[in-house]
């Protein structure tokens, strides 16, 4: 089935059908309705590659590293809901944690003529992201590095870390540990979210006169990464009485480690996550967590990207989310331990 068949069936010109498909300015409601009816009756589907040759494929590529991270699901829901009434389709590139695999996935998305890219906390080298963004509209979620070539959506991670430390100190805790992603200098991102989170944690500990009690343990933001971190921290000679993880998925791994060691939460250990995913609110878990508005982040990224793709804005823009601490049953006063 071709565009010519649609035009013939609708009794209009091929140019008119093309205008409807491109959502071009000046198409009357009656013409749009007639063409869309013909498309539905004939089951016509535009060929993506052919549309790409004409300038747009109406596809958005999203890069993420871990499909098991529920926070990414919140971001994807926001992207999808923002694009629901548009012609754009979202294609996901799940690349894993390896920077080179992520770079390979980004190149594949570009090769397949995506109209734009949303990169969620990419481990890809910053230089490569900048080069990609120079030719393909790109939004980076998470990293605080500013750039003239891509848009950014970030959370005020330093403030979020401070909220957690303030909460735990108010409960009487002093030995508060942070489990954060390692990050890497090799990829040349100076301000990834884990760096800003760590800065906020250290500053808050210092503000409370607890700099000597601060400890940062690096682990992958995964269940297994959190489990290993939990086993190390909780079997130390002086284990912390409270642990903050930079992602809910890692906090659940710490939860599992505590359970294996016979420790009760929050009686023996107060635990805080980050992202406030749906998992945090589950009745058996009830994880205190920092809400960084994942759905809103995704929606903002999609909206900003479409503005760039459609030429409605040519200057880089940055949107910052304000974090909020959601207190549940995984934290308790030190006197209760």
Short mmCIF file of N, CA, C and O in Angstrom, two decimals, residues 149-286:
data_model
loop_
_atom_site.label_atom_id
_atom_site.label_comp_id
_atom_site.label_asym_id
_atom_site.label_seq_id
_atom_site.Cartn_x
_atom_site.Cartn_y
_atom_site.Cartn_z
N UNK A 149 25.11 22.53 23.02
CA UNK A 149 24.58 21.67 21.94
C UNK A 149 23.39 20.82 22.36
O UNK A 149 22.63 20.38 21.51
N UNK A 150 23.24 20.51 23.66
CA UNK A 150 22.11 19.66 24.06
C UNK A 150 21.33 20.28 25.21
O UNK A 150 21.85 21.08 25.99
N UNK A 151 20.07 19.88 25.33
CA UNK A 151 19.24 20.29 26.45
C UNK A 151 19.49 19.36 27.62
O UNK A 151 19.99 18.23 27.45
N UNK A 152 19.13 19.79 28.83
CA UNK A 152 19.37 18.99 30.03
C UNK A 152 18.15 19.02 30.95
O UNK A 152 17.48 20.04 31.07
N UNK A 153 17.90 17.87 31.59
CA UNK A 153 16.91 17.79 32.66
C UNK A 153 17.62 17.16 33.85
O UNK A 153 18.16 16.05 33.75
N UNK A 154 17.67 17.88 34.97
CA UNK A 154 18.41 17.39 36.13
C UNK A 154 17.56 17.51 37.38
O UNK A 154 16.56 18.23 37.43
N UNK A 155 17.99 16.76 38.41
CA UNK A 155 17.42 16.91 39.74
C UNK A 155 18.43 17.66 40.59
O UNK A 155 19.65 17.52 40.37
N UNK A 156 17.98 18.43 41.54
CA UNK A 156 18.91 19.12 42.45
C UNK A 156 19.40 18.08 43.45
O UNK A 156 18.98 18.04 44.62
N UNK A 157 20.32 17.21 42.98
CA UNK A 157 20.75 16.05 43.77
C UNK A 157 21.44 16.43 45.07
O UNK A 157 21.35 15.71 46.07
N UNK A 158 22.16 17.55 45.08
CA UNK A 158 22.82 17.98 46.32
C UNK A 158 21.80 18.32 47.39
O UNK A 158 21.96 17.99 48.57
N UNK A 159 20.71 18.97 46.97
CA UNK A 159 19.63 19.30 47.91
C UNK A 159 18.96 18.02 48.40
O UNK A 159 18.65 17.87 49.59
N UNK A 160 18.74 17.07 47.49
CA UNK A 160 18.12 15.80 47.86
C UNK A 160 18.93 15.06 48.91
O UNK A 160 18.37 14.54 49.90
N UNK A 161 20.25 15.03 48.75
CA UNK A 161 21.11 14.36 49.72
C UNK A 161 21.03 15.07 51.07
O UNK A 161 21.00 14.42 52.13
N UNK A 162 20.98 16.40 51.03
CA UNK A 162 20.87 17.16 52.27
C UNK A 162 19.58 16.87 53.01
O UNK A 162 19.57 16.78 54.26
N UNK A 163 18.49 16.69 52.28
CA UNK A 163 17.21 16.36 52.92
C UNK A 163 17.30 15.04 53.68
O UNK A 163 16.77 14.90 54.78
N UNK A 164 18.00 14.08 53.08
CA UNK A 164 18.14 12.76 53.72
C UNK A 164 18.98 12.86 54.99
O UNK A 164 18.59 12.34 56.05
N UNK A 165 20.12 13.53 54.88
CA UNK A 165 21.00 13.65 56.05
C UNK A 165 20.29 14.41 57.17
O UNK A 165 20.34 14.00 58.34
N UNK A 166 19.61 15.49 56.83
CA UNK A 166 18.87 16.26 57.85
C UNK A 166 17.85 15.37 58.56
O UNK A 166 17.70 15.42 59.79
N UNK A 167 17.13 14.55 57.79
CA UNK A 167 16.11 13.65 58.35
C UNK A 167 16.73 12.63 59.30
O UNK A 167 16.25 12.43 60.43
N UNK A 168 17.84 12.02 58.87
CA UNK A 168 18.48 10.98 59.69
C UNK A 168 19.12 11.56 60.94
O UNK A 168 19.05 10.96 62.02
N UNK A 169 19.72 12.73 60.81
CA UNK A 169 20.33 13.39 61.98
C UNK A 169 19.25 13.76 62.99
O UNK A 169 19.42 13.60 64.21
N UNK A 170 18.11 14.22 62.49
CA UNK A 170 16.99 14.57 63.38
C UNK A 170 16.49 13.35 64.15
O UNK A 170 15.96 13.47 65.27
N UNK A 171 16.69 12.16 63.56
CA UNK A 171 16.29 10.92 64.23
C UNK A 171 17.36 10.42 65.20
O UNK A 171 17.19 9.39 65.85
N UNK A 172 18.51 11.14 65.25
CA UNK A 172 19.55 10.77 66.20
C UNK A 172 20.74 10.04 65.61
O UNK A 172 21.68 9.67 66.32
N UNK A 173 20.74 9.82 64.30
CA UNK A 173 21.84 9.09 63.67
C UNK A 173 23.06 9.98 63.46
O UNK A 173 22.94 11.17 63.16
N UNK A 174 24.23 9.34 63.62
CA UNK A 174 25.50 10.02 63.35
C UNK A 174 26.32 9.24 62.31
O UNK A 174 26.97 9.83 61.47
N UNK A 175 26.30 7.93 62.44
CA UNK A 175 27.04 7.07 61.49
C UNK A 175 26.15 6.79 60.28
O UNK A 175 25.46 5.77 60.21
N UNK A 176 26.18 7.72 59.35
CA UNK A 176 25.33 7.66 58.15
C UNK A 176 26.22 7.43 56.93
O UNK A 176 27.11 8.24 56.65
N UNK A 177 26.00 6.34 56.22
CA UNK A 177 26.81 6.02 55.04
C UNK A 177 26.02 6.31 53.77
O UNK A 177 24.79 6.24 53.75
N UNK A 178 26.75 6.62 52.71
CA UNK A 178 26.15 6.81 51.38
C UNK A 178 26.65 5.72 50.44
O UNK A 178 27.86 5.47 50.35
N UNK A 179 25.73 5.07 49.75
CA UNK A 179 26.08 4.13 48.68
C UNK A 179 25.76 4.82 47.37
O UNK A 179 24.60 5.16 47.09
N UNK A 180 26.80 5.07 46.58
CA UNK A 180 26.65 5.85 45.35
C UNK A 180 27.33 5.14 44.19
O UNK A 180 28.30 4.39 44.39
N UNK A 181 26.87 5.41 42.99
CA UNK A 181 27.54 4.88 41.80
C UNK A 181 28.95 5.43 41.74
O UNK A 181 29.23 6.53 42.22
N UNK A 182 29.84 4.68 41.13
CA UNK A 182 31.25 5.06 41.07
C UNK A 182 31.48 6.28 40.19
O UNK A 182 32.19 7.20 40.56
N UNK A 183 30.86 6.28 39.00
CA UNK A 183 31.19 7.33 38.04
C UNK A 183 32.59 7.06 37.52
O UNK A 183 33.32 6.23 38.05
N UNK A 184 32.98 7.73 36.47
CA UNK A 184 34.33 7.55 35.93
C UNK A 184 34.82 8.83 35.28
O UNK A 184 34.06 9.51 34.60
N UNK A 185 36.08 9.17 35.54
CA UNK A 185 36.64 10.38 34.95
C UNK A 185 36.97 10.17 33.47
O UNK A 185 37.10 11.13 32.71
N UNK A 186 37.08 8.90 33.06
CA UNK A 186 37.46 8.60 31.68
C UNK A 186 36.44 9.13 30.68
O UNK A 186 36.78 9.49 29.55
N UNK A 187 35.15 9.19 31.09
CA UNK A 187 34.14 9.66 30.12
C UNK A 187 33.96 11.18 30.14
O UNK A 187 33.13 11.72 29.41
N UNK A 188 34.73 11.87 31.00
CA UNK A 188 34.85 13.33 30.99
C UNK A 188 33.58 14.10 31.39
O UNK A 188 33.48 15.29 31.13
N UNK A 189 32.61 13.42 31.99
CA UNK A 189 31.49 14.15 32.59
C UNK A 189 31.97 14.63 33.96
O UNK A 189 32.36 13.83 34.81
N UNK A 190 31.95 15.93 34.20
CA UNK A 190 32.44 16.46 35.46
C UNK A 190 31.37 16.46 36.55
O UNK A 190 31.68 16.41 37.73
N UNK A 191 30.09 16.55 36.14
CA UNK A 191 29.01 16.69 37.12
C UNK A 191 27.91 15.66 36.91
O UNK A 191 26.73 16.02 36.76
N UNK A 192 28.23 14.36 36.91
CA UNK A 192 27.17 13.36 36.83
C UNK A 192 26.36 13.38 38.13
O UNK A 192 26.83 13.91 39.15
N UNK A 193 25.15 12.81 38.14
CA UNK A 193 24.30 12.92 39.34
C UNK A 193 24.96 12.35 40.60
O UNK A 193 24.78 12.89 41.69
N UNK A 194 25.75 11.24 40.46
CA UNK A 194 26.36 10.66 41.65
C UNK A 194 27.39 11.59 42.28
O UNK A 194 27.56 11.61 43.50
N UNK A 195 28.06 12.40 41.45
CA UNK A 195 29.04 13.36 41.99
C UNK A 195 28.33 14.47 42.76
O UNK A 195 28.74 14.83 43.88
N UNK A 196 27.25 14.99 42.21
CA UNK A 196 26.50 16.07 42.86
C UNK A 196 25.84 15.55 44.14
O UNK A 196 25.79 16.23 45.16
N UNK A 197 25.34 14.31 44.08
CA UNK A 197 24.73 13.69 45.26
C UNK A 197 25.76 13.54 46.38
O UNK A 197 25.48 13.87 47.54
N UNK A 198 26.95 13.06 46.03
CA UNK A 198 28.01 12.87 47.02
C UNK A 198 28.43 14.20 47.63
O UNK A 198 28.63 14.31 48.85
N UNK A 199 28.56 15.24 46.80
CA UNK A 199 28.90 16.57 47.30
C UNK A 199 27.86 17.05 48.31
O UNK A 199 28.20 17.61 49.36
N UNK A 200 26.59 16.84 47.98
CA UNK A 200 25.52 17.26 48.87
C UNK A 200 25.54 16.50 50.19
O UNK A 200 25.32 17.09 51.26
N UNK A 201 25.82 15.21 50.12
CA UNK A 201 25.91 14.37 51.33
C UNK A 201 27.06 14.83 52.22
O UNK A 201 26.88 15.03 53.43
N UNK A 202 28.24 15.02 51.62
CA UNK A 202 29.41 15.43 52.41
C UNK A 202 29.21 16.82 53.03
O UNK A 202 29.58 17.05 54.19
N UNK A 203 28.61 17.72 52.26
CA UNK A 203 28.36 19.07 52.77
C UNK A 203 27.37 19.03 53.94
O UNK A 203 27.54 19.74 54.94
N UNK A 204 26.34 18.19 53.83
CA UNK A 204 25.34 18.09 54.89
C UNK A 204 25.94 17.46 56.15
O UNK A 204 25.66 17.90 57.28
N UNK A 205 26.78 16.43 55.96
CA UNK A 205 27.43 15.81 57.12
C UNK A 205 28.33 16.83 57.83
O UNK A 205 28.35 16.91 59.06
N UNK A 206 29.04 17.62 57.03
CA UNK A 206 29.90 18.65 57.61
C UNK A 206 29.08 19.72 58.33
O UNK A 206 29.45 20.19 59.40
N UNK A 207 27.97 20.08 57.74
CA UNK A 207 27.08 21.09 58.34
C UNK A 207 26.61 20.66 59.73
O UNK A 207 26.41 21.49 60.62
N UNK A 208 26.43 19.35 59.89
CA UNK A 208 25.97 18.82 61.19
C UNK A 208 27.14 18.43 62.10
O UNK A 208 26.93 17.80 63.14
N UNK A 209 28.37 18.78 61.69
CA UNK A 209 29.54 18.44 62.49
C UNK A 209 29.87 16.96 62.47
O UNK A 209 30.49 16.43 63.41
N UNK A 210 29.48 16.27 61.39
CA UNK A 210 29.68 14.82 61.31
C UNK A 210 30.62 14.42 60.18
O UNK A 210 30.59 13.27 59.70
N UNK A 211 31.48 15.33 59.75
CA UNK A 211 32.40 15.03 58.64
C UNK A 211 33.24 13.80 58.93
O UNK A 211 33.54 13.00 58.03
N UNK A 212 33.62 13.61 60.20
CA UNK A 212 34.44 12.46 60.57
C UNK A 212 33.70 11.15 60.50
O UNK A 212 34.32 10.08 60.49
N UNK A 213 32.37 11.19 60.44
CA UNK A 213 31.55 9.97 60.36
C UNK A 213 31.16 9.63 58.91
O UNK A 213 30.59 8.56 58.67
N UNK A 214 31.47 10.53 58.00
CA UNK A 214 31.03 10.33 56.61
C UNK A 214 31.80 9.18 55.96
O UNK A 214 33.00 9.03 56.17
N UNK A 215 31.08 8.36 55.21
CA UNK A 215 31.74 7.32 54.39
C UNK A 215 30.90 7.07 53.15
O UNK A 215 29.68 6.96 53.22
N UNK A 216 31.60 7.01 52.02
CA UNK A 216 30.94 6.79 50.73
C UNK A 216 31.41 5.46 50.18
O UNK A 216 32.61 5.22 50.03
N UNK A 217 30.46 4.58 49.91
CA UNK A 217 30.77 3.27 49.34
C UNK A 217 30.24 3.25 47.90
O UNK A 217 29.08 3.52 47.67
N UNK A 218 31.11 2.93 46.95
CA UNK A 218 30.71 2.93 45.55
C UNK A 218 30.18 1.57 45.13
O UNK A 218 30.77 0.53 45.44
N UNK A 219 29.06 1.59 44.42
CA UNK A 219 28.43 0.36 43.94
C UNK A 219 27.54 0.68 42.75
O UNK A 219 27.05 1.81 42.61
N UNK A 220 27.34 -0.31 41.89
CA UNK A 220 26.44 -0.12 40.75
C UNK A 220 25.01 0.06 41.25
O UNK A 220 24.62 -0.52 42.27
N UNK A 221 24.26 0.87 40.53
CA UNK A 221 22.85 1.06 40.89
C UNK A 221 22.03 -0.13 40.36
O UNK A 221 21.35 -0.06 39.34
N UNK A 222 22.15 -1.23 41.07
CA UNK A 222 21.42 -2.45 40.74
C UNK A 222 21.16 -3.19 42.04
O UNK A 222 21.75 -2.86 43.09
N UNK A 223 20.30 -4.19 42.01
CA UNK A 223 20.02 -4.97 43.21
C UNK A 223 21.30 -5.65 43.70
O UNK A 223 21.61 -5.63 44.89
N UNK A 224 22.07 -6.23 42.78
CA UNK A 224 23.29 -6.92 43.14
C UNK A 224 24.34 -5.95 43.69
O UNK A 224 25.04 -6.25 44.65
N UNK A 225 24.43 -4.76 43.06
CA UNK A 225 25.37 -3.74 43.54
C UNK A 225 25.03 -3.32 44.96
O UNK A 225 25.92 -3.19 45.82
N UNK A 226 23.74 -3.11 45.23
CA UNK A 226 23.31 -2.73 46.58
C UNK A 226 23.55 -3.85 47.59
O UNK A 226 23.96 -3.59 48.73
N UNK A 227 23.31 -5.09 47.16
CA UNK A 227 23.52 -6.24 48.05
C UNK A 227 24.97 -6.34 48.48
O UNK A 227 25.28 -6.49 49.67
N UNK A 228 25.88 -6.24 47.53
CA UNK A 228 27.32 -6.31 47.85
C UNK A 228 27.74 -5.17 48.77
O UNK A 228 28.52 -5.36 49.71
N UNK A 229 27.23 -3.96 48.47
CA UNK A 229 27.55 -2.80 49.32
C UNK A 229 27.03 -3.02 50.74
O UNK A 229 27.73 -2.73 51.73
N UNK A 230 25.81 -3.53 50.84
CA UNK A 230 25.22 -3.79 52.15
C UNK A 230 26.01 -4.81 52.94
O UNK A 230 26.27 -4.62 54.14
N UNK A 231 26.44 -5.89 52.29
CA UNK A 231 27.21 -6.93 52.98
C UNK A 231 28.54 -6.36 53.50
O UNK A 231 28.98 -6.70 54.60
N UNK A 232 29.16 -5.49 52.70
CA UNK A 232 30.43 -4.89 53.12
C UNK A 232 30.24 -3.92 54.29
O UNK A 232 30.94 -4.00 55.31
N UNK A 233 29.28 -3.01 54.16
CA UNK A 233 29.07 -1.99 55.19
C UNK A 233 28.57 -2.59 56.50
O UNK A 233 29.03 -2.21 57.58
N UNK A 234 27.64 -3.53 56.40
CA UNK A 234 26.96 -4.02 57.60
C UNK A 234 27.75 -5.08 58.35
O UNK A 234 27.37 -5.47 59.46
N UNK A 235 28.85 -5.56 57.74
CA UNK A 235 29.73 -6.51 58.45
C UNK A 235 31.04 -5.83 58.86
O UNK A 235 31.97 -6.49 59.32
N UNK A 236 31.11 -4.52 58.67
CA UNK A 236 32.32 -3.77 59.05
C UNK A 236 32.45 -3.74 60.58
O UNK A 236 31.48 -4.01 61.32
N UNK A 237 33.64 -3.40 61.06
CA UNK A 237 33.86 -3.36 62.51
C UNK A 237 32.94 -2.35 63.18
O UNK A 237 32.42 -2.59 64.27
N UNK A 238 32.74 -1.22 62.51
CA UNK A 238 31.80 -0.22 63.02
C UNK A 238 30.75 0.06 61.93
O UNK A 238 30.88 1.02 61.17
N UNK A 239 29.72 -0.75 61.86
CA UNK A 239 28.72 -0.57 60.80
C UNK A 239 27.91 0.70 61.02
O UNK A 239 27.73 1.15 62.15
N UNK A 240 27.44 1.31 59.94
CA UNK A 240 26.60 2.51 60.08
C UNK A 240 25.25 2.14 60.69
O UNK A 240 24.81 0.99 60.59
N UNK A 241 24.62 3.11 61.31
CA UNK A 241 23.26 2.88 61.82
C UNK A 241 22.21 3.29 60.79
O UNK A 241 21.04 2.98 60.93
N UNK A 242 22.67 4.01 59.75
CA UNK A 242 21.77 4.44 58.68
C UNK A 242 22.53 4.45 57.37
O UNK A 242 23.71 4.79 57.33
N UNK A 243 21.84 4.07 56.30
CA UNK A 243 22.45 4.06 54.97
C UNK A 243 21.51 4.74 53.99
O UNK A 243 20.31 4.49 53.98
N UNK A 244 22.09 5.61 53.17
CA UNK A 244 21.37 6.22 52.07
C UNK A 244 21.93 5.65 50.76
O UNK A 244 23.14 5.61 50.57
N UNK A 245 21.06 5.20 49.88
CA UNK A 245 21.48 4.71 48.56
C UNK A 245 21.04 5.71 47.51
O UNK A 245 19.97 6.30 47.60
N UNK A 246 21.86 5.87 46.47
CA UNK A 246 21.56 6.85 45.42
C UNK A 246 20.49 6.40 44.46
O UNK A 246 20.15 7.16 43.54
N UNK A 247 19.95 5.19 44.64
CA UNK A 247 18.85 4.70 43.80
C UNK A 247 18.06 3.67 44.59
O UNK A 247 18.64 2.87 45.34
N UNK A 248 16.75 3.67 44.43
CA UNK A 248 15.90 2.70 45.14
C UNK A 248 16.32 1.26 44.86
O UNK A 248 16.30 0.41 45.74
N UNK A 249 16.69 1.00 43.61
CA UNK A 249 17.04 -0.38 43.23
C UNK A 249 18.23 -0.87 44.04
O UNK A 249 18.30 -2.04 44.45
N UNK A 250 19.19 0.01 44.32
CA UNK A 250 20.34 -0.36 45.16
C UNK A 250 19.92 -0.48 46.63
O UNK A 250 20.42 -1.35 47.35
N UNK A 251 19.01 0.38 47.07
CA UNK A 251 18.52 0.32 48.45
C UNK A 251 17.85 -1.03 48.72
O UNK A 251 18.00 -1.61 49.81
N UNK A 252 17.14 -1.55 47.74
CA UNK A 252 16.48 -2.85 47.91
C UNK A 252 17.52 -3.97 48.03
O UNK A 252 17.30 -4.96 48.73
N UNK A 253 18.66 -3.81 47.34
CA UNK A 253 19.75 -4.77 47.50
C UNK A 253 20.32 -4.72 48.91
O UNK A 253 20.66 -5.75 49.50
N UNK A 254 20.44 -3.51 49.47
CA UNK A 254 20.92 -3.35 50.85
C UNK A 254 19.91 -3.97 51.82
O UNK A 254 20.28 -4.63 52.80
N UNK A 255 18.65 -3.78 51.52
CA UNK A 255 17.56 -4.37 52.31
C UNK A 255 17.74 -5.89 52.36
O UNK A 255 17.63 -6.52 53.42
N UNK A 256 18.05 -6.49 51.21
CA UNK A 256 18.25 -7.94 51.11
C UNK A 256 19.46 -8.38 51.93
O UNK A 256 19.43 -9.41 52.61
N UNK A 257 20.54 -7.59 51.87
CA UNK A 257 21.74 -7.91 52.65
C UNK A 257 21.44 -7.86 54.15
O UNK A 257 21.87 -8.74 54.92
N UNK A 258 20.71 -6.84 54.57
CA UNK A 258 20.36 -6.71 55.99
C UNK A 258 19.55 -7.92 56.46
O UNK A 258 19.80 -8.48 57.53
N UNK A 259 18.61 -8.34 55.62
CA UNK A 259 17.77 -9.49 55.96
C UNK A 259 18.63 -10.75 56.10
O UNK A 259 18.45 -11.54 57.03
N UNK A 260 19.59 -10.92 55.19
CA UNK A 260 20.45 -12.10 55.23
C UNK A 260 21.33 -12.10 56.48
O UNK A 260 21.67 -13.17 57.00
N UNK A 261 21.67 -10.92 56.97
CA UNK A 261 22.51 -10.81 58.16
C UNK A 261 21.69 -10.81 59.45
O UNK A 261 22.24 -10.66 60.55
N UNK A 262 20.38 -10.96 59.33
CA UNK A 262 19.52 -11.01 60.50
C UNK A 262 19.22 -9.65 61.10
O UNK A 262 18.81 -9.56 62.27
N UNK A 263 19.43 -8.59 60.33
CA UNK A 263 19.15 -7.23 60.81
C UNK A 263 17.75 -6.81 60.40
O UNK A 263 17.30 -7.10 59.28
N UNK A 264 17.07 -6.11 61.29
CA UNK A 264 15.71 -5.65 61.00
C UNK A 264 15.71 -4.16 60.62
O UNK A 264 16.46 -3.38 61.20
N UNK A 265 14.88 -3.84 59.65
CA UNK A 265 14.72 -2.44 59.22
C UNK A 265 13.34 -1.98 59.63
O UNK A 265 12.35 -2.65 59.31
N UNK A 266 13.21 -0.90 60.39
CA UNK A 266 14.24 0.08 60.75
C UNK A 266 14.85 -0.14 62.15
O UNK A 266 15.62 0.69 62.61
N UNK A 267 14.51 -1.27 62.81
CA UNK A 267 14.96 -1.45 64.20
C UNK A 267 16.48 -1.44 64.33
O UNK A 267 17.04 -0.81 65.25
N UNK A 268 17.17 -2.16 63.42
CA UNK A 268 18.63 -2.26 63.49
C UNK A 268 19.34 -1.35 62.49
O UNK A 268 20.52 -1.05 62.64
N UNK A 269 18.64 -0.95 61.46
CA UNK A 269 19.24 -0.12 60.41
C UNK A 269 18.17 0.75 59.77
O UNK A 269 17.12 0.24 59.34
N UNK A 270 18.42 2.05 59.69
CA UNK A 270 17.54 2.94 58.92
C UNK A 270 18.06 2.99 57.49
O UNK A 270 19.27 3.11 57.27
N UNK A 271 17.15 2.91 56.54
CA UNK A 271 17.55 2.82 55.13
C UNK A 271 16.73 3.82 54.30
O UNK A 271 15.52 3.92 54.46
N UNK A 272 17.44 4.56 53.42
CA UNK A 272 16.78 5.55 52.56
C UNK A 272 17.21 5.32 51.12
O UNK A 272 18.38 5.07 50.83
N UNK A 273 16.25 5.39 50.21
CA UNK A 273 16.53 5.26 48.78
C UNK A 273 16.49 6.61 48.09
O UNK A 273 16.41 7.66 48.74
N UNK A 274 16.53 6.56 46.78
CA UNK A 274 16.48 7.79 45.98
C UNK A 274 15.77 7.47 44.69
O UNK A 274 16.09 6.48 44.03
N UNK A 275 14.80 8.25 44.32
CA UNK A 275 13.95 8.15 43.11
C UNK A 275 12.48 8.02 43.46
O UNK A 275 11.62 8.38 42.68
N UNK A 276 12.17 7.43 44.64
CA UNK A 276 10.78 7.19 45.05
C UNK A 276 10.00 6.46 43.97
O UNK A 276 8.97 6.94 43.49
N UNK A 277 10.48 5.30 43.58
CA UNK A 277 9.80 4.47 42.58
C UNK A 277 8.61 3.77 43.22
O UNK A 277 8.44 3.78 44.45
N UNK A 278 7.81 3.12 42.39
CA UNK A 278 6.64 2.39 42.89
C UNK A 278 7.04 1.32 43.91
O UNK A 278 6.28 1.01 44.83
N UNK A 279 8.23 0.76 43.74
CA UNK A 279 8.70 -0.29 44.66
C UNK A 279 8.82 0.23 46.08
O UNK A 279 8.60 -0.50 47.04
N UNK A 280 9.19 1.49 46.22
CA UNK A 280 9.41 2.07 47.55
C UNK A 280 8.13 2.07 48.38
O UNK A 280 8.17 1.96 49.61
N UNK A 281 6.99 2.20 47.71
CA UNK A 281 5.72 2.31 48.42
C UNK A 281 5.06 0.96 48.71
O UNK A 281 4.03 0.91 49.37
N UNK A 282 5.66 -0.14 48.23
CA UNK A 282 5.08 -1.45 48.48
C UNK A 282 4.97 -1.70 49.98
O UNK A 282 5.90 -1.40 50.74
N UNK A 283 3.88 -2.31 50.41
CA UNK A 283 3.60 -2.48 51.84
C UNK A 283 4.73 -3.16 52.61
O UNK A 283 5.11 -2.70 53.70
N UNK A 284 5.33 -4.26 52.11
CA UNK A 284 6.39 -4.92 52.90
C UNK A 284 7.68 -4.10 52.94
O UNK A 284 8.52 -4.33 53.81
N UNK A 285 7.86 -3.18 52.00
CA UNK A 285 9.12 -2.42 51.90
C UNK A 285 9.02 -1.11 52.65
O UNK A 285 9.79 -0.82 53.56
N UNK A 286 8.06 -0.26 52.23
CA UNK A 286 7.85 1.05 52.86
C UNK A 286 9.16 1.82 53.01
O UNK A 286 9.57 2.22 54.11
#
